[in-house]
CSV table of C-alpha atoms in Angstrom, one decimal:
chain,number,residue,atom,x,y,z
A,1,MET,CA,-72.8,-142.3,136.1
A,2,PRO,CA,-72.4,-144.8,133.8
A,3,VAL,CA,-69.1,-145.8,132.5
A,4,GLU,CA,-69.0,-145.7,128.7
A,5,ASP,CA,-72.1,-143.7,127.3
A,6,ALA,CA,-72.3,-146.5,124.1
A,7,ALA,CA,-71.4,-149.8,123.4
A,8,PRO,CA,-67.0,-149.2,122.2
A,9,THR,CA,-66.4,-150.5,118.9
A,10,THR,CA,-63.5,-153.3,118.7
A,11,ASN,CA,-60.4,-150.7,119.0
A,12,GLU,CA,-62.3,-148.5,121.6
A,13,GLY,CA,-62.8,-151.8,123.5
A,14,ALA,CA,-58.8,-152.6,123.6
A,15,ILE,CA,-58.2,-149.2,124.7
A,16,ALA,CA,-60.8,-149.5,127.4
A,17,ARG,CA,-59.1,-152.8,128.1
A,18,ARG,CA,-55.3,-151.4,128.1
A,19,PHE,CA,-56.1,-148.5,130.4
A,20,ASP,CA,-58.6,-150.0,132.8
A,21,PHE,CA,-61.4,-147.5,132.0
A,22,ALA,CA,-63.8,-149.5,133.9
A,23,ALA,CA,-62.0,-149.9,136.6
A,24,ARG,CA,-61.5,-145.6,137.1
A,25,GLY,CA,-64.4,-144.6,136.4
A,26,THR,CA,-64.2,-143.3,132.5
A,27,ASN,CA,-64.0,-143.7,128.7
A,28,LEU,CA,-63.0,-142.6,125.7
A,29,ARG,CA,-65.1,-138.9,125.1
A,30,THR,CA,-64.3,-138.1,128.7
A,31,GLU,CA,-60.6,-138.8,128.2
A,32,MET,CA,-60.1,-136.8,125.3
A,33,LEU,CA,-61.7,-133.7,126.5
A,34,ALA,CA,-59.8,-133.9,129.6
A,35,GLY,CA,-56.8,-134.6,127.1
A,36,ALA,CA,-57.5,-131.4,125.0
A,37,THR,CA,-58.2,-129.0,128.1
A,38,THR,CA,-55.5,-129.7,129.6
A,39,PHE,CA,-53.6,-128.8,126.6
A,40,LEU,CA,-55.1,-125.6,126.5
A,41,THR,CA,-54.3,-125.0,130.4
A,42,MET,CA,-50.5,-125.5,129.6
A,43,ALA,CA,-50.3,-124.5,125.5
A,44,TYR,CA,-48.9,-120.7,127.0
A,45,ILE,CA,-45.3,-122.5,127.6
A,46,ILE,CA,-45.0,-122.7,123.7
A,47,LEU,CA,-44.9,-119.1,123.5
A,48,VAL,CA,-44.1,-118.5,127.1
A,49,ASN,CA,-40.7,-121.0,127.0
A,50,PRO,CA,-39.4,-119.9,123.6
A,51,ALA,CA,-39.2,-116.0,124.6
A,52,ILE,CA,-37.5,-116.9,127.4
A,53,LEU,CA,-34.6,-119.2,126.6
A,54,GLY,CA,-34.5,-116.6,123.4
A,55,GLN,CA,-33.0,-114.0,125.9
A,56,ALA,CA,-30.3,-116.5,126.2
A,57,GLY,CA,-29.6,-116.5,123.1
A,58,MET,CA,-31.2,-119.7,121.8
A,59,PRO,CA,-33.1,-119.6,118.6
A,60,VAL,CA,-36.7,-118.8,119.4
A,61,ALA,CA,-38.1,-121.0,116.4
A,62,ALA,CA,-35.7,-123.6,117.1
A,63,VAL,CA,-37.5,-123.8,120.9
A,64,ALA,CA,-40.7,-123.2,120.1
A,65,ALA,CA,-40.2,-126.7,118.9
A,66,ALA,CA,-38.2,-128.3,121.0
A,67,THR,CA,-40.9,-127.7,123.5
A,68,CYS,CA,-43.5,-128.9,121.6
A,69,PHE,CA,-42.0,-132.3,120.8
A,70,ALA,CA,-40.2,-133.0,124.1
A,71,ALA,CA,-43.6,-132.3,126.1
A,72,GLY,CA,-45.4,-134.1,123.6
A,73,VAL,CA,-43.1,-137.3,123.9
A,74,ALA,CA,-43.0,-136.9,127.6
A,75,SER,CA,-46.6,-136.9,127.7
A,76,ILE,CA,-47.5,-139.7,125.3
A,77,LEU,CA,-44.6,-141.4,127.3
A,78,MET,CA,-46.1,-140.6,130.8
A,79,GLY,CA,-49.2,-141.6,129.6
A,80,LEU,CA,-48.2,-145.1,128.4
A,81,ASN,CA,-46.1,-146.0,130.8
A,82,ALA,CA,-47.9,-145.0,133.8
A,83,ASN,CA,-50.9,-144.5,132.7
A,84,VAL,CA,-52.3,-141.1,134.8
A,85,PRO,CA,-53.2,-138.3,133.1
A,86,LEU,CA,-50.1,-136.2,134.1
A,87,ALA,CA,-48.9,-133.9,131.4
A,88,LEU,CA,-45.4,-132.3,130.9
A,89,ALA,CA,-43.6,-129.6,129.4
A,90,PRO,CA,-40.5,-127.4,129.8
A,91,GLY,CA,-41.2,-126.0,133.3
A,92,MET,CA,-41.5,-122.8,134.2
A,93,GLY,CA,-38.9,-121.2,136.7
A,94,LEU,CA,-36.3,-123.5,135.7
A,95,ASN,CA,-36.6,-122.2,132.1
A,96,ALA,CA,-36.0,-118.4,133.8
A,97,TYR,CA,-33.3,-119.5,136.3
A,98,PHE,CA,-31.6,-121.3,133.1
A,99,ALA,CA,-31.6,-118.1,131.3
A,100,PHE,CA,-31.3,-115.0,133.2
A,101,THR,CA,-29.3,-116.9,135.7
A,102,VAL,CA,-27.0,-119.4,134.1
A,103,VAL,CA,-26.7,-118.2,130.9
A,104,GLY,CA,-27.1,-114.4,132.0
A,105,ALA,CA,-25.2,-113.9,134.9
A,106,MET,CA,-23.1,-117.2,135.2
A,107,GLY,CA,-22.0,-116.5,131.7
A,108,VAL,CA,-22.6,-120.2,130.8
A,109,PRO,CA,-22.9,-120.7,127.1
A,110,TRP,CA,-26.2,-121.8,126.3
A,111,GLN,CA,-24.9,-125.2,124.9
A,112,THR,CA,-23.2,-126.1,128.3
A,113,ALA,CA,-26.6,-125.3,129.9
A,114,LEU,CA,-28.5,-127.9,128.0
A,115,GLY,CA,-25.2,-130.5,129.1
A,116,CYS,CA,-26.2,-129.6,132.4
A,117,VAL,CA,-29.9,-130.5,131.9
A,118,LEU,CA,-29.1,-133.5,129.6
A,119,VAL,CA,-26.4,-134.5,133.6
A,120,SER,CA,-29.5,-133.8,135.8
A,121,GLY,CA,-31.5,-135.8,134.2
A,122,VAL,CA,-29.4,-139.0,133.8
A,123,ALA,CA,-29.2,-137.7,138.3
A,124,PHE,CA,-32.4,-138.2,138.2
A,125,LEU,CA,-32.8,-141.7,135.9
A,126,ALA,CA,-30.2,-143.3,138.4
A,127,LEU,CA,-31.5,-142.1,142.2
A,128,THR,CA,-34.8,-143.5,141.2
A,129,LEU,CA,-33.2,-146.3,139.6
A,130,ALA,CA,-31.8,-146.8,143.5
A,131,GLY,CA,-34.9,-145.7,145.0
A,132,VAL,CA,-34.4,-142.8,146.7
A,133,ARG,CA,-36.4,-140.7,145.3
A,134,GLN,CA,-39.2,-143.1,146.2
A,135,LEU,CA,-37.4,-142.9,149.7
A,136,ILE,CA,-38.5,-139.4,149.7
A,137,VAL,CA,-42.1,-139.9,148.9
A,138,ALA,CA,-42.2,-142.1,151.9
A,139,ALA,CA,-40.7,-139.2,154.6
A,140,ILE,CA,-43.0,-137.0,153.9
A,141,PRO,CA,-46.1,-137.4,156.4
A,142,PRO,CA,-49.6,-137.6,154.3
A,143,HIS,CA,-51.0,-134.5,155.9
A,144,LEU,CA,-47.9,-132.3,154.4
A,145,PHE,CA,-48.7,-133.9,151.1
A,146,ALA,CA,-52.7,-132.9,151.5
A,147,ALA,CA,-51.0,-129.9,152.3
A,148,VAL,CA,-48.7,-129.7,148.8
A,149,THR,CA,-52.4,-130.1,146.9
A,150,GLY,CA,-54.3,-127.2,148.7
A,151,GLY,CA,-50.7,-125.0,148.1
A,152,ILE,CA,-50.8,-125.4,144.9
A,153,GLY,CA,-54.3,-125.0,144.4
A,154,LEU,CA,-53.9,-121.6,145.9
A,155,PHE,CA,-50.8,-121.7,143.2
A,156,ILE,CA,-53.2,-122.4,140.0
A,157,GLY,CA,-55.6,-120.0,141.7
A,158,PHE,CA,-53.1,-117.1,141.8
A,159,ILE,CA,-51.8,-118.0,138.1
A,160,GLY,CA,-55.5,-117.7,137.1
A,161,LEU,CA,-56.3,-114.7,138.8
A,162,LYS,CA,-53.4,-113.1,137.5
A,163,ASN,CA,-53.5,-113.6,133.7
A,164,ALA,CA,-57.1,-112.9,134.2
A,165,GLY,CA,-56.0,-109.1,135.7
A,166,LEU,CA,-58.4,-109.9,138.6
A,167,VAL,CA,-54.8,-109.4,140.4
A,168,VAL,CA,-52.1,-106.8,139.2
A,169,ASN,CA,-49.1,-105.9,140.5
A,170,ASN,CA,-49.1,-103.4,143.3
A,171,PRO,CA,-45.8,-101.2,144.6
A,172,ALA,CA,-47.5,-100.2,148.0
A,173,THR,CA,-49.3,-103.8,148.7
A,174,SER,CA,-47.6,-106.0,146.3
A,175,VAL,CA,-51.1,-108.0,144.7
A,176,ALA,CA,-54.3,-105.6,144.6
A,177,LEU,CA,-57.5,-105.8,142.4
A,178,GLY,CA,-56.9,-105.1,139.0
A,179,ASP,CA,-59.7,-102.8,136.2
A,180,LEU,CA,-62.3,-104.9,136.4
A,181,HIS,CA,-63.7,-102.5,133.1
A,182,ALA,CA,-60.6,-103.8,130.8
A,183,PRO,CA,-61.7,-106.6,128.1
A,184,GLY,CA,-59.7,-109.1,128.8
A,185,THR,CA,-60.7,-109.4,132.3
A,186,LEU,CA,-64.5,-109.3,131.2
A,187,LEU,CA,-63.5,-112.1,128.9
A,188,ALA,CA,-62.3,-114.0,132.1
A,189,LEU,CA,-65.2,-113.2,134.6
A,190,PHE,CA,-67.1,-114.1,131.5
A,191,GLY,CA,-65.7,-117.8,131.1
A,192,LEU,CA,-65.2,-118.3,134.6
A,193,VAL,CA,-68.8,-117.7,135.1
A,194,LEU,CA,-69.7,-120.3,132.4
A,195,ILE,CA,-67.5,-122.6,133.1
A,196,ALA,CA,-69.0,-122.4,137.1
A,197,VAL,CA,-72.3,-123.1,135.9
A,198,LEU,CA,-71.7,-126.1,133.2
A,199,ASN,CA,-69.7,-127.3,136.6
A,200,VAL,CA,-72.4,-126.8,138.7
A,201,TRP,CA,-74.6,-129.0,136.2
A,202,LYS,CA,-71.9,-131.6,136.0
A,203,ILE,CA,-71.7,-131.1,131.6
A,204,ARG,CA,-69.0,-132.8,130.9
A,205,GLY,CA,-66.2,-131.5,129.1
A,206,ALA,CA,-67.3,-127.6,131.3
A,207,MET,CA,-63.8,-126.3,131.1
A,208,LEU,CA,-63.2,-126.9,127.4
A,209,ILE,CA,-66.4,-125.5,126.0
A,210,GLY,CA,-65.8,-122.3,128.5
A,211,ILE,CA,-62.2,-121.7,127.0
A,212,VAL,CA,-63.1,-122.5,123.6
A,213,ALA,CA,-66.8,-120.4,124.0
A,214,THR,CA,-64.3,-117.0,125.8
A,215,THR,CA,-61.8,-117.4,122.8
A,216,ILE,CA,-64.6,-117.3,120.0
A,217,LEU,CA,-66.0,-114.1,122.1
A,218,ALA,CA,-62.5,-112.6,122.6
A,219,GLY,CA,-62.4,-112.9,118.4
A,220,LEU,CA,-65.7,-111.7,117.7
A,221,ILE,CA,-65.2,-108.8,120.0
A,222,GLY,CA,-61.5,-108.5,118.4
A,223,ALA,CA,-59.9,-108.9,121.6
A,224,ILE,CA,-57.0,-111.3,119.8
A,225,ALA,CA,-53.9,-110.0,118.6
A,226,PHE,CA,-52.4,-111.9,116.4
A,227,HIS,CA,-48.8,-111.6,115.4
A,228,PRO,CA,-47.5,-114.6,114.7
A,229,ALA,CA,-43.2,-114.9,114.4
A,230,PRO,CA,-41.6,-116.1,111.3
A,231,TYR,CA,-41.5,-119.3,111.5
A,232,SER,CA,-39.2,-121.1,109.1
A,233,PHE,CA,-38.5,-125.4,109.5
A,234,ALA,CA,-35.4,-124.8,108.3
A,235,ALA,CA,-34.0,-123.6,111.3
A,236,LEU,CA,-36.1,-126.1,114.0
A,237,GLY,CA,-32.8,-128.1,114.0
A,238,GLU,CA,-31.1,-125.2,115.8
A,239,THR,CA,-30.9,-126.4,118.8
A,240,ALA,CA,-31.4,-130.2,118.9
A,241,PHE,CA,-28.3,-132.2,119.7
A,242,ALA,CA,-26.5,-128.8,120.0
A,243,LEU,CA,-26.3,-129.1,124.2
A,244,ASP,CA,-22.1,-129.2,124.6
A,245,LEU,CA,-21.2,-131.8,127.6
A,246,SER,CA,-17.4,-131.5,127.5
A,247,GLY,CA,-18.4,-127.7,128.8
A,248,VAL,CA,-19.9,-129.5,131.9
A,249,PHE,CA,-17.3,-132.4,132.5
A,250,GLY,CA,-15.2,-129.5,132.0
A,251,GLY,CA,-16.6,-126.4,133.5
A,252,ALA,CA,-14.3,-126.4,136.9
A,253,GLY,CA,-12.1,-124.7,134.9
A,254,LYS,CA,-13.9,-122.3,133.1
A,255,HIS,CA,-17.0,-121.6,135.4
A,256,GLY,CA,-15.2,-122.3,139.0
A,257,LEU,CA,-17.9,-124.6,141.2
A,258,GLY,CA,-20.9,-122.4,139.6
A,259,VAL,CA,-21.5,-126.1,137.5
A,260,LEU,CA,-22.0,-128.1,140.3
A,261,GLU,CA,-24.2,-125.1,141.7
A,262,ILE,CA,-26.5,-125.5,138.4
A,263,LEU,CA,-26.5,-129.3,138.4
A,264,PHE,CA,-27.8,-129.2,142.0
A,265,VAL,CA,-30.5,-126.9,141.4
A,266,PHE,CA,-31.9,-128.3,137.7
A,267,LEU,CA,-31.7,-131.2,140.3
A,268,PHE,CA,-33.6,-129.9,143.6
A,269,VAL,CA,-35.9,-127.8,142.2
A,270,ASP,CA,-37.3,-130.1,139.6
A,271,LEU,CA,-37.3,-133.6,142.3
A,272,PHE,CA,-39.7,-131.7,144.6
A,273,ASP,CA,-41.6,-129.6,142.1
A,274,ASN,CA,-42.0,-132.7,140.6
A,275,LEU,CA,-42.6,-134.6,143.4
A,276,GLY,CA,-45.8,-132.0,144.6
A,277,THR,CA,-47.1,-132.0,141.5
A,278,LEU,CA,-48.2,-135.9,141.1
A,279,VAL,CA,-49.0,-136.0,144.8
A,280,ALA,CA,-51.3,-133.6,144.0
A,281,VAL,CA,-53.0,-134.4,140.4
A,282,THR,CA,-52.8,-138.1,141.3
A,283,LYS,CA,-54.6,-137.2,144.7
A,284,ARG,CA,-57.2,-135.1,142.6
A,285,ALA,CA,-57.8,-138.1,140.1
A,286,GLY,CA,-58.2,-140.6,143.0
A,287,LEU,CA,-55.3,-142.6,142.3
A,288,ILE,CA,-53.9,-142.6,145.9
A,289,ALA,CA,-53.6,-145.8,147.1
A,290,PRO,CA,-55.9,-146.3,150.6
A,291,ASP,CA,-52.5,-146.5,152.6
A,292,GLY,CA,-51.8,-143.5,150.9
A,293,THR,CA,-48.7,-145.1,148.5
A,294,ILE,CA,-49.0,-144.2,145.0
A,295,PRO,CA,-49.1,-146.7,142.4
A,296,LYS,CA,-46.8,-146.9,139.5
A,297,LEU,CA,-44.4,-143.8,141.3
A,298,LYS,CA,-41.8,-145.1,139.8
A,299,ARG,CA,-42.8,-145.4,136.8
A,300,MET,CA,-44.0,-142.0,136.4
A,301,LEU,CA,-40.4,-140.9,138.0
A,302,ILE,CA,-38.5,-142.9,135.5
A,303,THR,CA,-40.8,-140.8,132.2
A,304,ASP,CA,-40.0,-137.7,134.1
A,305,SER,CA,-36.1,-138.3,134.0
A,306,ILE,CA,-36.3,-139.6,130.5
A,307,ALA,CA,-38.6,-136.5,129.2
A,308,THR,CA,-35.4,-134.0,131.1
A,309,MET,CA,-33.2,-135.8,128.7
A,310,ILE,CA,-35.2,-135.6,125.6
A,311,GLY,CA,-35.7,-131.9,126.3
A,312,ALA,CA,-31.9,-131.3,126.2
A,313,LEU,CA,-31.5,-133.5,123.1
A,314,ALA,CA,-34.0,-131.9,121.4
A,315,GLY,CA,-32.7,-128.2,122.8
A,316,THR,CA,-34.8,-127.0,125.6
A,317,SER,CA,-34.3,-127.0,129.6
A,318,THR,CA,-36.2,-129.3,132.2
A,319,VAL,CA,-39.4,-130.8,131.0
A,320,THR,CA,-41.2,-131.8,134.7
A,321,SER,CA,-44.8,-132.6,135.6
A,322,TYR,CA,-47.4,-129.8,135.4
A,323,VAL,CA,-49.5,-128.7,138.0
A,324,GLU,CA,-52.2,-127.5,134.9
A,325,SER,CA,-52.5,-131.4,134.7
A,326,ALA,CA,-55.1,-131.2,137.2
A,327,ALA,CA,-57.4,-129.4,134.8
A,328,GLY,CA,-58.2,-132.6,132.7
A,329,VAL,CA,-58.4,-134.6,136.0
A,330,GLN,CA,-61.2,-132.0,136.9
A,331,ALA,CA,-62.6,-131.9,133.4
A,332,GLY,CA,-62.6,-136.0,134.1
A,333,GLY,CA,-59.4,-137.6,132.5
A,334,ARG,CA,-58.4,-140.4,135.2
A,335,THR,CA,-55.9,-142.0,133.0
A,336,GLY,CA,-52.7,-141.9,130.6
A,337,VAL,CA,-55.2,-141.3,127.6
A,338,THR,CA,-56.0,-137.4,128.7
A,339,ALA,CA,-51.8,-137.5,128.7
A,340,ILE,CA,-51.8,-139.3,125.5
A,341,VAL,CA,-53.5,-136.7,124.1
A,342,THR,CA,-52.5,-133.9,125.5
A,343,GLY,CA,-49.0,-134.5,123.7
A,344,VAL,CA,-50.7,-135.5,120.8
A,345,LEU,CA,-52.1,-132.2,120.5
A,346,PHE,CA,-48.6,-130.8,121.6
A,347,LEU,CA,-47.1,-133.0,118.7
A,348,ALA,CA,-49.4,-131.4,116.4
A,349,ALA,CA,-49.1,-127.6,117.6
A,350,MET,CA,-45.9,-128.1,116.3
A,351,PHE,CA,-46.2,-127.4,112.9
A,352,VAL,CA,-49.1,-124.4,114.0
A,353,ALA,CA,-46.6,-123.1,117.2
A,354,PRO,CA,-46.9,-118.9,116.1
A,355,TYR,CA,-50.8,-119.9,116.1
A,356,ALA,CA,-51.1,-120.8,120.1
A,357,GLN,CA,-51.4,-117.2,121.0
A,358,LEU,CA,-55.3,-117.4,119.0
A,359,VAL,CA,-56.3,-119.0,122.5
A,360,PRO,CA,-56.3,-115.8,124.9
A,361,LEU,CA,-55.0,-116.0,128.6
A,362,ALA,CA,-58.5,-114.6,129.2
A,363,ALA,CA,-59.7,-117.8,128.3
A,364,THR,CA,-57.7,-119.9,129.9
A,365,ALA,CA,-56.9,-117.7,133.2
A,366,PRO,CA,-61.1,-119.1,134.5
A,367,ALA,CA,-60.4,-123.0,134.4
A,368,LEU,CA,-57.3,-122.2,136.7
A,369,ILE,CA,-58.9,-120.5,139.1
A,370,LEU,CA,-61.5,-123.2,139.2
A,371,VAL,CA,-59.7,-125.8,139.3
A,372,GLY,CA,-57.3,-124.4,142.5
A,373,ALA,CA,-60.7,-123.7,144.3
A,374,LEU,CA,-61.4,-127.5,143.7
A,375,MET,CA,-58.2,-128.1,144.9
A,376,MET,CA,-58.7,-127.0,148.3
A,377,ALA,CA,-60.1,-130.3,149.6
A,378,PRO,CA,-57.3,-132.4,150.8
A,379,LEU,CA,-57.3,-129.6,153.2
A,380,ALA,CA,-59.7,-130.7,154.9
A,381,GLU,CA,-57.6,-134.2,156.3
A,382,ILE,CA,-55.8,-132.1,158.0
A,383,ALA,CA,-55.8,-131.9,161.7
A,384,TRP,CA,-55.4,-127.8,161.7
A,385,ASP,CA,-56.1,-128.8,166.2
A,386,GLU,CA,-52.6,-130.5,166.1
A,387,PRO,CA,-49.7,-128.2,166.2
A,388,ASP,CA,-47.4,-130.1,165.5
A,389,VAL,CA,-48.8,-130.7,162.1
A,390,ALA,CA,-50.6,-127.7,161.5
A,391,ILE,CA,-47.5,-125.6,161.7
A,392,PRO,CA,-45.5,-127.1,158.8
A,393,ALA,CA,-48.8,-127.8,156.6
A,394,PHE,CA,-49.8,-123.6,156.9
A,395,LEU,CA,-46.2,-122.9,156.0
A,396,THR,CA,-46.7,-125.2,153.2
A,397,VAL,CA,-49.7,-124.2,151.9
A,398,VAL,CA,-49.0,-120.9,152.3
A,399,MET,CA,-45.3,-120.6,150.8
A,400,ILE,CA,-46.0,-122.4,146.7
A,401,PRO,CA,-47.7,-119.0,145.9
A,402,LEU,CA,-46.4,-116.8,147.6
A,403,SER,CA,-42.8,-117.6,146.5
A,404,PHE,CA,-44.2,-119.0,143.6
A,405,SER,CA,-42.0,-122.3,144.0
A,406,ILE,CA,-43.7,-125.6,144.8
A,407,ALA,CA,-40.3,-126.7,146.2
A,408,ASN,CA,-39.9,-124.0,148.4
A,409,GLY,CA,-43.4,-124.6,149.8
A,410,LEU,CA,-42.1,-128.6,150.6
A,411,ALA,CA,-39.0,-126.9,151.7
A,412,PHE,CA,-40.5,-124.9,154.5
A,413,GLY,CA,-42.8,-127.6,155.7
A,414,ILE,CA,-40.7,-130.5,155.9
A,415,THR,CA,-38.1,-128.7,157.5
A,416,ALA,CA,-40.5,-127.2,160.2
A,417,HIS,CA,-41.7,-131.2,160.4
A,418,ALA,CA,-38.4,-132.6,161.2
A,419,LEU,CA,-37.6,-129.5,163.8
A,420,LEU,CA,-40.9,-129.7,165.7
A,421,LYS,CA,-40.5,-133.7,165.3
A,422,LEU,CA,-37.1,-133.5,166.7
A,423,LEU,CA,-37.3,-130.8,169.6
A,424,ARG,CA,-40.0,-133.0,171.0
A,425,GLY,CA,-37.9,-135.8,171.5
A,426,LYS,CA,-40.1,-138.3,169.0
A,427,ILE,CA,-37.2,-138.9,166.5
A,428,GLY,CA,-36.7,-142.4,165.7
A,429,ARG,CA,-34.7,-144.3,163.5
A,430,GLY,CA,-37.3,-144.5,160.7
A,431,ASP,CA,-36.4,-140.8,160.2
A,432,VAL,CA,-33.0,-140.0,159.4
A,433,LEU,CA,-34.3,-139.2,155.5
A,434,LEU,CA,-36.3,-136.7,156.8
A,435,LEU,CA,-33.6,-135.5,159.4
A,436,VAL,CA,-31.3,-135.5,156.0
A,437,LEU,CA,-33.5,-133.7,154.0
A,438,ALA,CA,-34.5,-131.0,156.3
A,439,ALA,CA,-30.8,-130.4,156.2
A,440,LEU,CA,-30.6,-130.0,153.0
A,441,PHE,CA,-33.0,-127.7,152.9
A,442,VAL,CA,-31.3,-126.1,154.9
A,443,VAL,CA,-27.9,-126.1,153.2
A,444,ARG,CA,-29.8,-124.6,149.9
A,445,PHE,CA,-31.6,-121.6,151.6
A,446,ALA,CA,-28.5,-120.5,153.1
A,447,TRP,CA,-26.9,-121.0,149.9
A,448,LEU,CA,-28.8,-118.9,148.0
A,449,SER,CA,-28.7,-116.3,150.6
A,450,ALA,CA,-24.9,-116.3,150.6
A,451,GLY,CA,-25.6,-116.1,146.5
């Protein structure tokens, strides 16, 4: 496959050299298509995040703008600083914890909760600069990273199946087959077949073509419900710099140990969700070194820390790396240009945020399903015939989608790996951090159960 379809212009040549296109076997057109694909698979956050944080009493229009701004700036920073196709946005799960637990159940004002997000971002940065986060990555065995990739693949695929209506809730069996006659499900099946065939034919931009074609078809048959909410630019600054740090540092008197718990959860979940995501995406993109290390890992982690702080200042919950970045990787993205294009599109979306719902879930669901399938490949690297390897790997793989948390999957995998190693008498001096991590996971689960 040629690296470039045609002789690049002077500007394209400069971009190619800056982002190392030749070494990574890509070109500007591919990177731009990949960035657009990643954006389309992530665009749901523009609607979902404000809907969730709005239930915490935050102004919805301002949160929509903050979501676009934080995702845009963070993704561009990741592309420029680390040169990886990894996009960022306010994380699902942590936004629900922010709205329903911190603000709703604990009664913490949303301004103080934003302050907690900022402090957790500063803590992320300190841990990264001290090398602690990198040591944590080094302490996790390669077979668990392969399991994380496969588990995230199942996670992405499961989300896609639910968005497509192919899998639905069932009180008796937890999940069941959806209504195959529903218009949204039929649209998703159309997109699934189209993207699959285009991939088999090795058509570049297959994901993007499939998403756009399915969106057009949805519009033609009247399957797009478009009811944009009022969106006044005068309201966009209502969450910017609205955080309350005095409420964080004086929170012991107002909320007891609750503020410490909030900081712990923000730190813990984002740390391991982020590690799992960046490992899975870089592995899928072929950017992990032969010795299993991740080049420019520190830059990625620093960028993630800064992104969380930017999000808190703009007025949204924790910003983290997105597993949907794998859709852009599957579309050919191999460099930071993919992330930059995604970021630019998020910034542009600030002006048209209400129109993001023109792309229905039925159009993006097929991309997520196929990305999930293609992320199964690393599971072949696991020695499934060795119990001390297979058991932790299996727990990691299944707990990610079944608990809807990358952090939980890693927690079960690392704890099982450490426990089996300890009971077999194979713990060495180099495993101290592994044991500490396992102990922290046990404490975390005990704390969650007690709560």
